[in-house]
Amino acid sequence: MCLRHRDRPLLVLAVLCALLGTAVPAAMASDGPVIGTGAEVARLFEDAAKATAKYEQGRRAADAQRTAAARLQGKLALQRNELTTIHDAIGGVARAQYRTGGPLAVTAQLLFADNPEELMRGQRLAWQAETAVNQLLGRARQAERRLSVTEGNARTARRELEVRQAQLATIKQGINSKLEEAQWELQGEADRSVAAGKCAGVVRLGKRGTPPGTAWVTPVEKYELSAGFDSAGEHWAHRHTGQDFAVDIGTPVRSVGAGRVVSVSCGGGFGIEIVVQHPGGYYSQYAHLATTTVDQGEQVRAGQWIGQSGTTGNSTGPHLHFEVRLTPYLGSGVDPLPWLRERGVRVE
């Protein structure tokens, strides 16, 4: 690694780096801060996260709607049973009236009866039966109205749910398509700058940090662990010197702790890389980046964005190569995962 020497002219430094076969430091090779594809990727990452959150919110709403629909279906079944019961009851009363001749037959019998009181009781029963029929009919009409309203609400809810989910899916797909295109454009820019030996300028994305009191964090928020420390593989001359975090191109990379940026460089096996010095004598390295968001000599906070992941250098795919070292140089690494866990960082 060829570090910046501010007391030497850029031309001398470039010659020294070329003789040593190392990369020209990004801070010396760039033309200054730039805003371009890296910032666009960062914005699209945020848009994608928001779209995903809305989609997940819609999915949860869909689950709730399905549960509500199931309850509506249960209510419909109960109401249909109620209607069947009412219709059966009405039919029973009608059949009873038919057998007795109905209230008019009772009145006629009253005129010729030997026991009018008994017939009056029969008349009262007939009136009660007629009242019961009317009440049952009223209940039937109310149940039918409720049934119609419930079925209409269920159909409307299903249609609204389908439309909302389709809209969310379209929005999410559109953002993801733009993000993927911007990611590979960003990687192409990084590859061209590395091949030219002149790193692109710093992309200023704002100083993101963790809440006060947070001393140490993982180098990326969402990830899958891939190649581990000291593992063997055909892609390394000896053993793997760090821990790989599988992430997409353009994923924000953050400093694991507070410190000072001692090196920003491009080229070589690590592609675009950053080294940060932390209190206590340790250094952290972040390699195969697509962009850097800090410059050499800057102070950084725990969790602050310092770059964006990529696949520059000797890399078989997008990921962050992360190392913890005793010195700024390759070969002094320690296993990063136990080191982070000792500092209260959950890594899994």
XYZ file of C-alpha atoms in Angstrom:
348
model
C 0.000 0.000 0.000
C 1.328 3.417 -0.927
C 0.147 6.024 1.582
C -0.137 9.728 0.922
C 2.847 11.886 1.718
C 1.673 15.487 1.738
C 5.232 16.835 1.731
C 6.009 15.279 -1.671
C 4.877 16.520 -5.040
C 2.176 14.460 -6.676
C 4.420 13.540 -9.595
C 7.129 12.116 -7.310
C 4.516 10.184 -5.354
C 2.992 8.754 -8.526
C 6.443 7.609 -9.702
C 7.172 5.986 -6.339
C 3.847 4.194 -6.334
C 4.439 2.954 -9.871
C 7.906 1.637 -8.948
C 6.490 -0.116 -5.909
C 3.644 -1.580 -7.916
C 1.014 -0.113 -5.621
C -2.054 1.997 -6.188
C -2.130 5.727 -6.438
C -3.997 7.066 -3.413
C -7.493 8.171 -4.330
C -7.170 11.419 -2.438
C -4.134 12.385 -4.574
C -5.378 10.974 -7.894
C -8.897 12.344 -7.908
C -10.025 15.673 -9.225
C -11.945 16.505 -6.044
C -15.392 15.751 -4.676
C -17.927 14.607 -7.223
C -21.634 13.939 -7.195
C -22.917 11.393 -9.682
C -23.868 7.765 -9.955
C -22.833 6.956 -6.401
C -25.240 9.513 -4.992
C -27.954 8.261 -7.343
C -27.411 4.688 -6.157
C -27.600 5.822 -2.541
C -30.857 7.648 -3.253
C -32.293 4.633 -5.058
C -31.299 2.397 -2.152
C -33.353 4.628 0.122
C -36.253 4.676 -2.353
C -36.091 0.893 -2.651
C -36.120 0.547 1.119
C -39.182 2.810 1.346
C -40.929 0.930 -1.458
C -40.160 -2.378 0.220
C -41.499 -1.054 3.507
C -44.719 0.048 1.790
C -44.976 -3.284 0.003
C -44.508 -5.142 3.268
C -47.098 -2.884 4.859
C -49.426 -3.782 2.009
C -48.625 -7.459 2.444
C -49.495 -7.243 6.127
C -52.682 -5.406 5.192
C -53.413 -8.171 2.700
C -52.967 -10.787 5.403
C -55.274 -8.797 7.661
C -57.773 -8.452 4.814
C -57.690 -12.189 4.189
C -58.363 -12.751 7.877
C -61.208 -10.232 7.730
C -62.547 -11.924 4.589
C -62.520 -15.254 6.395
C -64.498 -13.671 9.224
C -66.934 -12.196 6.693
C -67.364 -15.592 5.103
C -68.135 -17.029 8.525
C -70.644 -14.250 9.134
C -72.236 -14.915 5.745
C -72.600 -18.575 6.599
C -74.283 -17.714 9.920
C -76.637 -15.286 8.214
C -77.548 -17.859 5.581
C -78.308 -20.356 8.332
C -80.416 -17.708 10.057
C -82.351 -17.085 6.855
C -82.930 -20.799 6.404
C -84.207 -21.065 9.985
C -86.524 -18.070 9.538
C -87.932 -19.418 6.289
C -88.523 -22.787 7.899
C -90.308 -21.097 10.819
C -92.482 -19.044 8.471
C -93.363 -22.162 6.530
C -94.304 -23.955 9.744
C -96.660 -21.160 10.845
C -98.206 -20.959 7.388
C -98.823 -24.678 7.348
C -100.405 -24.497 10.819
C -102.705 -21.694 9.719
C -103.635 -23.639 6.640
C -104.591 -26.654 8.721
C -106.691 -24.544 11.095
C -108.254 -22.491 8.326
C -106.586 -19.257 9.380
C -108.107 -16.392 11.398
C -111.178 -16.043 9.161
C -112.209 -19.630 9.847
C -111.843 -19.018 13.557
C -114.174 -15.948 13.321
C -116.803 -17.985 11.499
C -116.601 -20.737 14.080
C -117.086 -18.120 16.828
C -120.525 -17.221 15.469
C -121.770 -20.778 15.695
C -119.764 -22.060 18.633
C -121.262 -23.597 21.764
C -118.201 -22.311 23.775
C -117.259 -18.778 22.580
C -114.550 -18.348 25.238
C -112.630 -21.286 23.928
C -112.919 -19.978 20.421
C -111.708 -16.544 21.576
C -108.627 -18.182 22.925
C -108.192 -19.757 19.516
C -108.580 -16.361 17.882
C -105.952 -14.847 20.108
C -103.623 -17.691 19.165
C -104.313 -16.983 15.493
C -103.513 -13.294 15.949
C -100.340 -14.202 17.805
C -99.395 -16.548 15.013
C -99.975 -13.829 12.428
C -97.877 -11.374 14.467
C -95.145 -13.995 14.707
C -95.202 -14.474 10.959
C -94.874 -10.722 10.395
C -91.958 -10.531 12.842
C -90.241 -13.462 11.154
C -90.713 -11.829 7.771
C -89.200 -8.603 9.134
C -86.232 -10.506 10.513
C -85.830 -12.253 7.197
C -85.770 -8.956 5.307
C -83.230 -7.479 7.777
C -81.016 -10.554 7.484
C -81.158 -10.377 3.698
C -80.164 -6.699 3.771
C -77.254 -7.455 6.130
C -76.220 -10.325 3.916
C -76.236 -8.089 0.837
C -74.213 -5.347 2.587
C -71.692 -7.866 3.936
C -71.187 -9.467 0.532
C -70.750 -6.023 -1.066
C -68.175 -4.985 1.539
C -66.260 -8.211 1.007
C -66.151 -7.725 -2.775
C -65.084 -4.068 -2.441
C -62.335 -4.934 0.063
C -60.970 -7.652 -2.222
C -60.921 -5.353 -5.256
C -59.198 -2.545 -3.319
C -56.634 -5.000 -1.987
C -55.828 -6.357 -5.444
C -55.436 -2.855 -6.902
C -53.221 -1.670 -4.022
C -50.952 -4.717 -4.177
C -50.581 -4.385 -7.948
C -49.634 -0.707 -7.622
C -47.090 -1.429 -4.893
C -45.557 -4.273 -6.894
C -45.219 -2.016 -9.958
C -43.573 0.767 -7.946
C -41.172 -1.644 -6.270
C -40.240 -3.304 -9.561
C -39.597 0.053 -11.218
C -37.301 1.246 -8.439
C -35.416 -2.052 -8.341
C -34.884 -1.903 -12.117
C -33.499 1.639 -11.887
C -31.323 0.623 -8.932
C -29.851 -2.364 -10.745
C -29.044 -0.241 -13.790
C -27.442 2.462 -11.639
C -25.473 -0.129 -9.642
C -23.768 -1.541 -12.715
C -23.174 1.935 -14.076
C -21.478 2.764 -10.772
C -19.382 -0.396 -10.965
C -18.404 0.398 -14.544
C -17.193 3.840 -13.501
C -15.209 2.282 -10.641
C -13.621 -0.324 -12.928
C -12.607 2.327 -15.466
C -11.044 4.523 -12.800
C -9.118 1.593 -11.298
C -7.911 0.491 -14.728
C -6.711 4.028 -15.415
C -4.940 4.177 -12.068
C -6.839 7.329 -11.201
C -9.540 6.918 -8.578
C -12.774 8.809 -8.918
C -13.380 11.689 -6.563
C -15.037 11.473 -3.191
C -18.809 11.085 -3.313
C -20.313 13.158 -0.517
C -23.402 11.374 0.783
C -23.668 13.143 4.118
C -22.210 12.101 7.439
C -24.465 9.278 8.527
C -23.827 7.934 12.005
C -25.309 5.777 14.699
C -27.126 7.115 17.784
C -24.891 8.726 20.436
C -23.312 6.182 22.747
C -22.758 3.575 20.021
C -19.066 2.746 19.997
C -18.861 -0.096 17.459
C -21.013 -1.416 14.612
C -20.846 -3.897 11.740
C -19.331 -2.479 8.522
C -22.650 -2.954 6.669
C -26.167 -3.101 8.066
C -27.725 -5.945 6.051
C -25.529 -8.728 4.761
C -24.738 -12.406 4.498
C -21.405 -13.645 5.771
C -19.370 -15.364 3.069
C -15.643 -16.176 3.080
C -14.231 -16.035 6.587
C -10.885 -15.169 8.099
C -8.001 -17.595 7.433
C -10.108 -19.738 5.107
C -8.500 -21.390 2.092
C -9.587 -20.879 -1.496
C -8.406 -20.798 -5.082
C -8.874 -17.012 -5.219
C -6.190 -16.292 -2.583
C -2.469 -16.907 -2.844
C -2.294 -17.975 0.798
C -5.150 -17.739 3.319
C -8.056 -15.315 3.366
C -7.006 -12.267 5.360
C -10.399 -10.878 6.328
C -14.124 -11.443 6.537
C -16.322 -11.039 3.463
C -19.821 -9.560 3.713
C -22.001 -10.390 0.714
C -23.916 -7.226 -0.263
C -25.167 -5.541 -3.432
C -23.185 -2.992 -5.410
C -23.596 0.465 -3.911
C -24.494 -0.721 -0.414
C -23.408 1.927 2.111
C -20.238 0.877 3.936
C -19.707 2.395 7.380
C -16.775 2.755 9.718
C -16.995 0.144 12.459
C -15.807 2.678 15.019
C -14.556 6.208 15.481
C -11.152 6.966 14.038
C -9.115 8.672 11.340
C -8.883 7.724 7.669
C -5.210 6.938 7.060
C -5.456 5.624 3.501
C -7.786 5.838 0.516
C -6.436 4.099 -2.564
C -7.444 2.278 -5.736
C -5.918 -0.437 -7.866
C -4.190 -3.637 -6.852
C -5.901 -6.765 -5.619
C -8.178 -4.901 -3.213
C -9.431 -2.442 -5.817
C -10.740 0.715 -4.183
C -10.041 0.496 -0.444
C -10.071 2.523 2.753
C -8.076 2.032 5.952
C -9.198 3.646 9.220
C -7.092 3.934 12.366
C -8.980 3.437 15.639
C -8.003 4.344 19.200
C -6.224 1.470 20.895
C -3.863 0.700 18.031
C -6.148 -1.193 15.656
C -6.912 -0.493 12.010
C -9.902 -1.509 9.875
C -9.779 -2.023 6.112
C -12.698 -1.880 3.642
C -11.934 -3.246 0.169
C -13.419 -3.881 -3.308
C -15.412 -0.648 -3.014
C -17.181 1.156 -5.849
C -16.854 4.639 -4.331
C -15.420 6.408 -1.323
C -17.288 9.070 0.640
C -14.385 10.213 2.800
C -10.876 11.428 2.134
C -7.562 10.665 3.728
C -7.011 12.421 7.036
C -10.705 12.845 7.863
C -12.087 11.956 11.276
C -15.016 9.539 11.164
C -17.628 8.427 13.675
C -18.889 4.951 14.428
C -21.445 4.063 11.771
C -20.539 6.934 9.448
C -20.783 6.134 5.740
C -17.291 5.978 4.288
C -17.945 4.289 0.947
C -20.125 2.089 -1.195
C -19.547 -1.589 -1.829
C -18.603 -2.919 -5.236
C -16.480 -5.576 -6.878
C -13.250 -3.794 -7.869
C -9.876 -5.516 -7.812
C -9.566 -9.285 -7.489
C -13.228 -9.903 -6.757
C -15.558 -12.598 -8.072
C -18.741 -10.708 -7.211
C -20.172 -7.809 -5.218
C -19.105 -7.918 -1.575
C -17.222 -6.033 1.110
C -13.864 -7.410 2.162
C -13.321 -6.281 5.767
C -10.157 -6.641 7.820
C -8.989 -5.725 11.315
C -5.222 -5.177 11.507
C -2.546 -4.399 14.042
C -0.904 -2.116 11.475
C -2.160 -0.359 8.326
C -0.531 -3.054 6.218
C -1.594 -6.408 4.817
C -0.341 -9.362 6.832
C -1.101 -8.003 10.301
C -4.747 -9.021 10.358
C -6.710 -10.600 13.211
C -10.026 -12.443 12.964
C -12.609 -9.614 12.593
C -15.659 -11.432 13.965
C -14.342 -12.228 17.474
C -12.801 -8.740 17.526
C -16.185 -7.149 16.854
C -18.011 -9.429 19.283
C -15.565 -8.505 22.044
C -16.743 -4.941 21.502
C -20.406 -5.814 21.822
C -21.233 -6.032 18.132
C -23.642 -8.784 17.148
C -22.464 -10.471 13.949
C -24.338 -13.411 12.469
